[in-house]
Amino acid sequence: INRQMMEKFDDILGRYNIELDIATKLFREHKVCPPAYKNYPKVAGAIAWAHSLFLQVKKPIMRFRSMESLLKSDRGELVKGKYIELAKTIDEYVHFHYKTWSAHVAEIAAVNLRVPVLGPPGKVDSAGHFQLPAPPYKVNFSRELVMLIRESKSLDKMGFFVPEAAANVSLQEEKFASYVQQLESMLARYHRVFDSLIPVERIVLGQQLAELQESIRPGFDRLNWNSLHVPTFLVSCNAAIQTFSSRLTQVRKQSASIETILDTITKKEIG
């Protein structure tokens, strides 16, 4: 009976040894570019993937610990050594990815929060005056900040400490999302009006168009994602767009009236 039991245990260890080899092979093949894991962002996904491999080999070894004689056999010592080596390698991998990420988040946050809320970048002319870029415009919220927020939330749920700079950005996620949505809506209104202008309207409304562009200028220059004045800027821009749109409507009505009068005169002269 003892011999049969030992043969059974040896067979169990043999299968576990194969599982260890498979897990080790998977880790070595994919550690540089791990597969996407449950919609996690890159760093958290790599850590979660590695941790899932570790859990796959940890559960059996925990059960084996209740049978000390099983792990004291030659094969038991072999699989225990393989397990310890893989567990150590994965632990180093996890800590490397976390430390690398956490070492750079403060700089990533600082740099990307300082960029203007609108883009593309404007230019400074030879006289030192800031020049607006040509439309179309876009909201300048960087993908790096989006990923920083996703990584912070995922790593926090996994029990990792999130550095203060990253935590501060993550806590403002709803505010930033609201700003982005409102800025995109404002720009959509701006583009609809601007793109509808014909050359003669740009001339007739030159002063009003310059005032409209002046209202949007701070978004390319002074206002960044740290600014407390984004809401005020949005109100100002939307009011300027509305004022310009009303003036444009008046000009078009006057133009239509003049054309109607001229058409009437022309028909009378022909008649």
mmCIF file of N, CA and C in Angstrom, residues 173-263:
data_model
loop_
_atom_site.group_PDB
_atom_site.id
_atom_site.type_symbol
_atom_site.label_atom_id
_atom_site.label_comp_id
_atom_site.label_asym_id
_atom_site.label_seq_id
_atom_site.Cartn_x
_atom_site.Cartn_y
_atom_site.Cartn_z
ATOM 1 N N GLU A 173 -9.965 62.852 -11.798
ATOM 2 C CA GLU A 173 -10.397 62.229 -13.059
ATOM 3 C C GLU A 173 -11.736 62.777 -13.538
ATOM 4 N N GLU A 174 -12.719 62.856 -12.655
ATOM 5 C CA GLU A 174 -14.045 63.336 -13.057
ATOM 6 C C GLU A 174 -13.992 64.792 -13.515
ATOM 7 N N LYS A 175 -13.209 65.604 -12.821
ATOM 8 C CA LYS A 175 -13.082 67.014 -13.206
ATOM 9 C C LYS A 175 -12.456 67.131 -14.591
ATOM 10 N N PHE A 176 -11.377 66.372 -14.820
ATOM 11 C CA PHE A 176 -10.718 66.416 -16.121
ATOM 12 C C PHE A 176 -11.642 65.922 -17.229
ATOM 13 N N ALA A 177 -12.386 64.864 -16.953
ATOM 14 C CA ALA A 177 -13.312 64.324 -17.958
ATOM 15 C C ALA A 177 -14.375 65.358 -18.309
ATOM 16 N N SER A 178 -14.843 66.093 -17.298
ATOM 17 C CA SER A 178 -15.836 67.137 -17.528
ATOM 18 C C SER A 178 -15.244 68.269 -18.359
ATOM 19 N N TYR A 179 -14.020 68.674 -18.019
ATOM 20 C CA TYR A 179 -13.352 69.731 -18.791
ATOM 21 C C TYR A 179 -13.191 69.308 -20.247
ATOM 22 N N VAL A 180 -12.734 68.095 -20.465
ATOM 23 C CA VAL A 180 -12.511 67.608 -21.829
ATOM 24 C C VAL A 180 -13.817 67.629 -22.619
ATOM 25 N N GLN A 181 -14.886 67.139 -21.998
ATOM 26 C CA GLN A 181 -16.176 67.098 -22.691
ATOM 27 C C GLN A 181 -16.671 68.502 -23.036
ATOM 28 N N GLN A 182 -16.552 69.419 -22.086
ATOM 29 C CA GLN A 182 -17.023 70.790 -22.311
ATOM 30 C C GLN A 182 -16.150 71.526 -23.336
ATOM 31 N N LEU A 183 -14.850 71.288 -23.297
ATOM 32 C CA LEU A 183 -13.952 71.918 -24.266
ATOM 33 C C LEU A 183 -14.216 71.386 -25.674
ATOM 34 N N GLU A 184 -14.453 70.089 -25.785
ATOM 35 C CA GLU A 184 -14.760 69.503 -27.096
ATOM 36 C C GLU A 184 -16.065 70.059 -27.649
ATOM 37 N N SER A 185 -17.052 70.230 -26.774
ATOM 38 C CA SER A 185 -18.335 70.790 -27.195
ATOM 39 C C SER A 185 -18.161 72.237 -27.657
ATOM 40 N N MET A 186 -17.365 73.007 -26.908
ATOM 41 C CA MET A 186 -17.115 74.399 -27.282
ATOM 42 C C MET A 186 -16.399 74.482 -28.630
ATOM 43 N N LEU A 187 -15.391 73.633 -28.830
ATOM 44 C CA LEU A 187 -14.644 73.636 -30.087
ATOM 45 C C LEU A 187 -15.523 73.213 -31.264
ATOM 46 N N ALA A 188 -16.442 72.294 -31.013
ATOM 47 C CA ALA A 188 -17.352 71.874 -32.080
ATOM 48 C C ALA A 188 -18.202 73.055 -32.540
ATOM 49 N N ARG A 189 -18.675 73.868 -31.596
ATOM 50 C CA ARG A 189 -19.452 75.062 -31.933
ATOM 51 C C ARG A 189 -18.576 76.067 -32.689
ATOM 52 N N TYR A 190 -17.371 76.250 -32.208
ATOM 53 C CA TYR A 190 -16.428 77.176 -32.852
ATOM 54 C C TYR A 190 -16.183 76.754 -34.302
ATOM 55 N N HIS A 191 -15.898 75.466 -34.514
ATOM 56 C CA HIS A 191 -15.599 74.987 -35.863
ATOM 57 C C HIS A 191 -16.799 75.098 -36.795
ATOM 58 N N ARG A 192 -17.993 74.832 -36.269
ATOM 59 C CA ARG A 192 -19.187 74.950 -37.111
ATOM 60 C C ARG A 192 -19.342 76.376 -37.648
ATOM 61 N N VAL A 193 -19.128 77.328 -36.758
ATOM 62 C CA VAL A 193 -19.247 78.733 -37.177
ATOM 63 C C VAL A 193 -18.101 79.115 -38.104
ATOM 64 N N PHE A 194 -16.884 78.807 -37.699
ATOM 65 C CA PHE A 194 -15.700 79.215 -38.457
ATOM 66 C C PHE A 194 -15.695 78.590 -39.856
ATOM 67 N N ASP A 195 -16.028 77.298 -39.927
ATOM 68 C CA ASP A 195 -15.986 76.594 -41.217
ATOM 69 C C ASP A 195 -17.089 77.051 -42.168
ATOM 70 N N SER A 196 -18.145 77.660 -41.614
ATOM 71 C CA SER A 196 -19.259 78.093 -42.466
ATOM 72 C C SER A 196 -18.994 79.433 -43.145
ATOM 73 N N LEU A 197 -17.953 80.144 -42.722
ATOM 74 C CA LEU A 197 -17.671 81.476 -43.254
ATOM 75 C C LEU A 197 -17.174 81.410 -44.701
ATOM 76 N N ILE A 198 -17.706 82.265 -45.518
ATOM 77 C CA ILE A 198 -17.193 82.427 -46.869
ATOM 78 C C ILE A 198 -16.204 83.593 -46.860
ATOM 79 N N PRO A 199 -15.334 83.695 -47.872
ATOM 80 C CA PRO A 199 -14.290 84.739 -47.848
ATOM 81 C C PRO A 199 -14.798 86.143 -47.580
ATOM 82 N N VAL A 200 -15.894 86.544 -48.207
ATOM 83 C CA VAL A 200 -16.378 87.907 -48.013
ATOM 84 C C VAL A 200 -16.840 88.143 -46.580
ATOM 85 N N GLU A 201 -17.386 87.093 -45.938
ATOM 86 C CA GLU A 201 -17.818 87.224 -44.540
ATOM 87 C C GLU A 201 -16.618 87.386 -43.618
ATOM 88 N N ARG A 202 -15.524 86.747 -43.949
ATOM 89 C CA ARG A 202 -14.313 86.888 -43.139
ATOM 90 C C ARG A 202 -13.799 88.338 -43.199
ATOM 91 N N ILE A 203 -14.012 88.982 -44.359
ATOM 92 C CA ILE A 203 -13.588 90.378 -44.507
ATOM 93 C C ILE A 203 -14.536 91.315 -43.762
ATOM 94 N N VAL A 204 -15.835 91.136 -44.015
ATOM 95 C CA VAL A 204 -16.841 92.003 -43.395
ATOM 96 C C VAL A 204 -16.800 91.885 -41.869
ATOM 97 N N LEU A 205 -16.601 90.668 -41.378
ATOM 98 C CA LEU A 205 -16.594 90.429 -39.933
ATOM 99 C C LEU A 205 -15.175 90.293 -39.388
ATOM 100 N N GLY A 206 -14.227 90.944 -40.027
ATOM 101 C CA GLY A 206 -12.824 90.827 -39.620
ATOM 102 C C GLY A 206 -12.581 91.183 -38.166
ATOM 103 N N GLN A 207 -13.158 92.288 -37.718
ATOM 104 C CA GLN A 207 -12.961 92.726 -36.333
ATOM 105 C C GLN A 207 -13.593 91.744 -35.350
ATOM 106 N N GLN A 208 -14.827 91.320 -35.657
ATOM 107 C CA GLN A 208 -15.527 90.368 -34.782
ATOM 108 C C GLN A 208 -14.819 89.012 -34.750
ATOM 109 N N LEU A 209 -14.273 88.598 -35.900
ATOM 110 C CA LEU A 209 -13.543 87.334 -35.959
ATOM 111 C C LEU A 209 -12.271 87.411 -35.127
ATOM 112 N N ALA A 210 -11.615 88.565 -35.174
ATOM 113 C CA ALA A 210 -10.406 88.761 -34.362
ATOM 114 C C ALA A 210 -10.745 88.687 -32.874
ATOM 115 N N GLU A 211 -11.908 89.255 -32.491
ATOM 116 C CA GLU A 211 -12.339 89.196 -31.091
ATOM 117 C C GLU A 211 -12.662 87.764 -30.677
ATOM 118 N N LEU A 212 -13.257 87.013 -31.596
ATOM 119 C CA LEU A 212 -13.567 85.609 -31.305
ATOM 120 C C LEU A 212 -12.285 84.813 -31.088
ATOM 121 N N GLN A 213 -11.306 85.038 -31.946
ATOM 122 C CA GLN A 213 -10.030 84.329 -31.804
ATOM 123 C C GLN A 213 -9.304 84.744 -30.533
ATOM 124 N N GLU A 214 -9.464 86.009 -30.156
ATOM 125 C CA GLU A 214 -8.838 86.483 -28.920
ATOM 126 C C GLU A 214 -9.437 85.788 -27.695
ATOM 127 N N SER A 215 -10.729 85.498 -27.761
ATOM 128 C CA SER A 215 -11.390 84.842 -26.621
ATOM 129 C C SER A 215 -10.872 83.424 -26.412
ATOM 130 N N ILE A 216 -10.454 82.777 -27.498
ATOM 131 C CA ILE A 216 -10.004 81.386 -27.408
ATOM 132 C C ILE A 216 -8.505 81.274 -27.170
ATOM 133 N N ARG A 217 -7.792 82.392 -27.354
ATOM 134 C CA ARG A 217 -6.332 82.403 -27.246
ATOM 135 C C ARG A 217 -5.787 81.816 -25.934
ATOM 136 N N PRO A 218 -6.370 82.161 -24.760
ATOM 137 C CA PRO A 218 -5.787 81.646 -23.509
ATOM 138 C C PRO A 218 -5.679 80.125 -23.456
ATOM 139 N N GLY A 219 -6.556 79.430 -24.181
ATOM 140 C CA GLY A 219 -6.514 77.967 -24.174
ATOM 141 C C GLY A 219 -5.267 77.399 -24.820
ATOM 142 N N PHE A 220 -4.595 78.196 -25.628
ATOM 143 C CA PHE A 220 -3.361 77.763 -26.289
ATOM 144 C C PHE A 220 -2.118 78.287 -25.587
ATOM 145 N N ASP A 221 -2.331 79.114 -24.602
ATOM 146 C CA ASP A 221 -1.202 79.835 -24.017
ATOM 147 C C ASP A 221 -1.166 79.709 -22.493
ATOM 148 N N ARG A 222 -2.021 80.458 -21.814
ATOM 149 C CA ARG A 222 -1.922 80.561 -20.348
ATOM 150 C C ARG A 222 -2.571 79.403 -19.608
ATOM 151 N N LEU A 223 -3.680 78.888 -20.143
ATOM 152 C CA LEU A 223 -4.449 77.890 -19.399
ATOM 153 C C LEU A 223 -3.890 76.482 -19.587
ATOM 154 N N ASN A 224 -3.582 75.828 -18.478
ATOM 155 C CA ASN A 224 -3.201 74.418 -18.534
ATOM 156 C C ASN A 224 -4.097 73.630 -17.590
ATOM 157 N N TRP A 225 -3.801 72.352 -17.406
ATOM 158 C CA TRP A 225 -4.695 71.474 -16.628
ATOM 159 C C TRP A 225 -4.581 71.688 -15.127
ATOM 160 N N ASN A 226 -3.624 72.505 -14.707
ATOM 161 C CA ASN A 226 -3.540 72.895 -13.298
ATOM 162 C C ASN A 226 -4.368 74.140 -13.004
ATOM 163 N N SER A 227 -4.805 74.816 -14.052
ATOM 164 C CA SER A 227 -5.470 76.109 -13.896
ATOM 165 C C SER A 227 -6.835 75.971 -13.228
ATOM 166 N N LEU A 228 -7.161 76.976 -12.423
ATOM 167 C CA LEU A 228 -8.475 77.037 -11.773
ATOM 168 C C LEU A 228 -9.490 77.798 -12.628
ATOM 169 N N HIS A 229 -9.032 78.314 -13.766
ATOM 170 C CA HIS A 229 -9.879 79.220 -14.548
ATOM 171 C C HIS A 229 -10.467 78.594 -15.806
ATOM 172 N N VAL A 230 -10.375 77.284 -15.934
ATOM 173 C CA VAL A 230 -10.952 76.627 -17.116
ATOM 174 C C VAL A 230 -12.465 76.865 -17.208
ATOM 175 N N PRO A 231 -13.219 76.746 -16.119
ATOM 176 C CA PRO A 231 -14.666 77.018 -16.219
ATOM 177 C C PRO A 231 -14.968 78.429 -16.703
ATOM 178 N N THR A 232 -14.231 79.415 -16.186
ATOM 179 C CA THR A 232 -14.426 80.803 -16.623
ATOM 180 C C THR A 232 -14.097 80.953 -18.102
ATOM 181 N N PHE A 233 -13.036 80.308 -18.533
ATOM 182 C CA PHE A 233 -12.631 80.326 -19.943
ATOM 183 C C PHE A 233 -13.733 79.752 -20.825
ATOM 184 N N LEU A 234 -14.333 78.659 -20.406
ATOM 185 C CA LEU A 234 -15.406 78.037 -21.177
ATOM 186 C C LEU A 234 -16.608 78.967 -21.314
ATOM 187 N N VAL A 235 -16.977 79.601 -20.223
ATOM 188 C CA VAL A 235 -18.097 80.550 -20.261
ATOM 189 C C VAL A 235 -17.790 81.684 -21.222
ATOM 190 N N SER A 236 -16.578 82.218 -21.155
ATOM 191 C CA SER A 236 -16.170 83.329 -22.017
ATOM 192 C C SER A 236 -16.189 82.920 -23.489
ATOM 193 N N CYS A 237 -15.641 81.748 -23.786
ATOM 194 C CA CYS A 237 -15.584 81.292 -25.180
ATOM 195 C C CYS A 237 -16.985 81.044 -25.743
ATOM 196 N N ASN A 238 -17.826 80.377 -24.973
ATOM 197 C CA ASN A 238 -19.182 80.086 -25.445
ATOM 198 C C ASN A 238 -19.971 81.377 -25.674
ATOM 199 N N ALA A 239 -19.760 82.368 -24.809
ATOM 200 C CA ALA A 239 -20.432 83.660 -24.985
ATOM 201 C C ALA A 239 -19.924 84.358 -26.245
ATOM 202 N N ALA A 240 -18.601 84.285 -26.488
ATOM 203 C CA ALA A 240 -18.021 84.917 -27.673
ATOM 204 C C ALA A 240 -18.516 84.246 -28.954
ATOM 205 N N ILE A 241 -18.633 82.919 -28.917
ATOM 206 C CA ILE A 241 -19.142 82.185 -30.089
ATOM 207 C C ILE A 241 -20.587 82.570 -30.357
ATOM 208 N N GLN A 242 -21.370 82.691 -29.298
ATOM 209 C CA GLN A 242 -22.777 83.067 -29.455
ATOM 210 C C GLN A 242 -22.901 84.490 -30.022
ATOM 211 N N THR A 243 -22.087 85.394 -29.511
ATOM 212 C CA THR A 243 -22.107 86.780 -29.998
ATOM 213 C C THR A 243 -21.731 86.831 -31.478
ATOM 214 N N PHE A 244 -20.682 86.095 -31.836
ATOM 215 C CA PHE A 244 -20.243 86.081 -33.229
ATOM 216 C C PHE A 244 -21.307 85.447 -34.126
ATOM 217 N N SER A 245 -21.920 84.369 -33.665
ATOM 218 C CA SER A 245 -22.958 83.689 -34.445
ATOM 219 C C SER A 245 -24.143 84.616 -34.695
ATOM 220 N N SER A 246 -24.524 85.379 -33.675
ATOM 221 C CA SER A 246 -25.640 86.318 -33.827
ATOM 222 C C SER A 246 -25.297 87.395 -34.838
ATOM 223 N N ARG A 247 -24.072 87.897 -34.749
ATOM 224 C CA ARG A 247 -23.645 88.932 -35.710
ATOM 225 C C ARG A 247 -23.599 88.362 -37.127
ATOM 226 N N LEU A 248 -23.123 87.134 -37.250
ATOM 227 C CA LEU A 248 -23.050 86.483 -38.556
ATOM 228 C C LEU A 248 -24.448 86.307 -39.146
ATOM 229 N N THR A 249 -25.397 85.927 -38.304
ATOM 230 C CA THR A 249 -26.783 85.768 -38.757
ATOM 231 C C THR A 249 -27.332 87.093 -39.273
ATOM 232 N N GLN A 250 -27.047 88.182 -38.564
ATOM 233 C CA GLN A 250 -27.497 89.511 -38.997
ATOM 234 C C GLN A 250 -26.896 89.881 -40.350
ATOM 235 N N VAL A 251 -25.605 89.636 -40.498
ATOM 236 C CA VAL A 251 -24.929 89.960 -41.767
ATOM 237 C C VAL A 251 -25.534 89.163 -42.910
ATOM 238 N N ARG A 252 -25.826 87.912 -42.662
ATOM 239 C CA ARG A 252 -26.383 87.070 -43.717
ATOM 240 C C ARG A 252 -27.809 87.501 -44.079
ATOM 241 N N LYS A 253 -28.558 87.941 -43.087
ATOM 242 C CA LYS A 253 -29.905 88.442 -43.366
ATOM 243 C C LYS A 253 -29.828 89.727 -44.200
ATOM 244 N N GLN A 254 -28.913 90.598 -43.816
ATOM 245 C CA GLN A 254 -28.742 91.851 -44.568
ATOM 246 C C GLN A 254 -28.287 91.564 -45.991
ATOM 247 N N SER A 255 -27.384 90.597 -46.112
ATOM 248 C CA SER A 255 -26.894 90.229 -47.438
ATOM 249 C C SER A 255 -28.013 89.662 -48.298
ATOM 250 N N ALA A 256 -28.856 88.830 -47.671
ATOM 251 C CA ALA A 256 -29.968 88.233 -48.402
ATOM 252 C C ALA A 256 -30.953 89.314 -48.842
ATOM 253 N N SER A 257 -31.175 90.301 -47.956
ATOM 254 C CA SER A 257 -32.102 91.396 -48.293
ATOM 255 C C SER A 257 -31.564 92.222 -49.464
ATOM 256 N N ILE A 258 -30.269 92.506 -49.410
ATOM 257 C CA ILE A 258 -29.653 93.271 -50.497
ATOM 258 C C ILE A 258 -29.743 92.506 -51.806
ATOM 259 N N GLU A 259 -29.486 91.207 -51.743
ATOM 260 C CA GLU A 259 -29.568 90.392 -52.956
ATOM 261 C C GLU A 259 -30.990 90.371 -53.516
ATOM 262 N N THR A 260 -31.973 90.335 -52.625
ATOM 263 C CA THR A 260 -33.368 90.333 -53.063
ATOM 264 C C THR A 260 -33.708 91.649 -53.755
ATOM 265 N N ILE A 261 -33.245 92.752 -53.149
ATOM 266 C CA ILE A 261 -33.496 94.071 -53.740
ATOM 267 C C ILE A 261 -32.830 94.180 -55.109
ATOM 268 N N LEU A 262 -31.572 93.757 -55.187
ATOM 269 C CA LEU A 262 -30.844 93.815 -56.451
ATOM 270 C C LEU A 262 -31.488 92.927 -57.510
ATOM 271 N N ASP A 263 -31.976 91.787 -57.061
ATOM 272 C CA ASP A 263 -32.641 90.875 -58.004
ATOM 273 C C ASP A 263 -33.913 91.502 -58.536
#
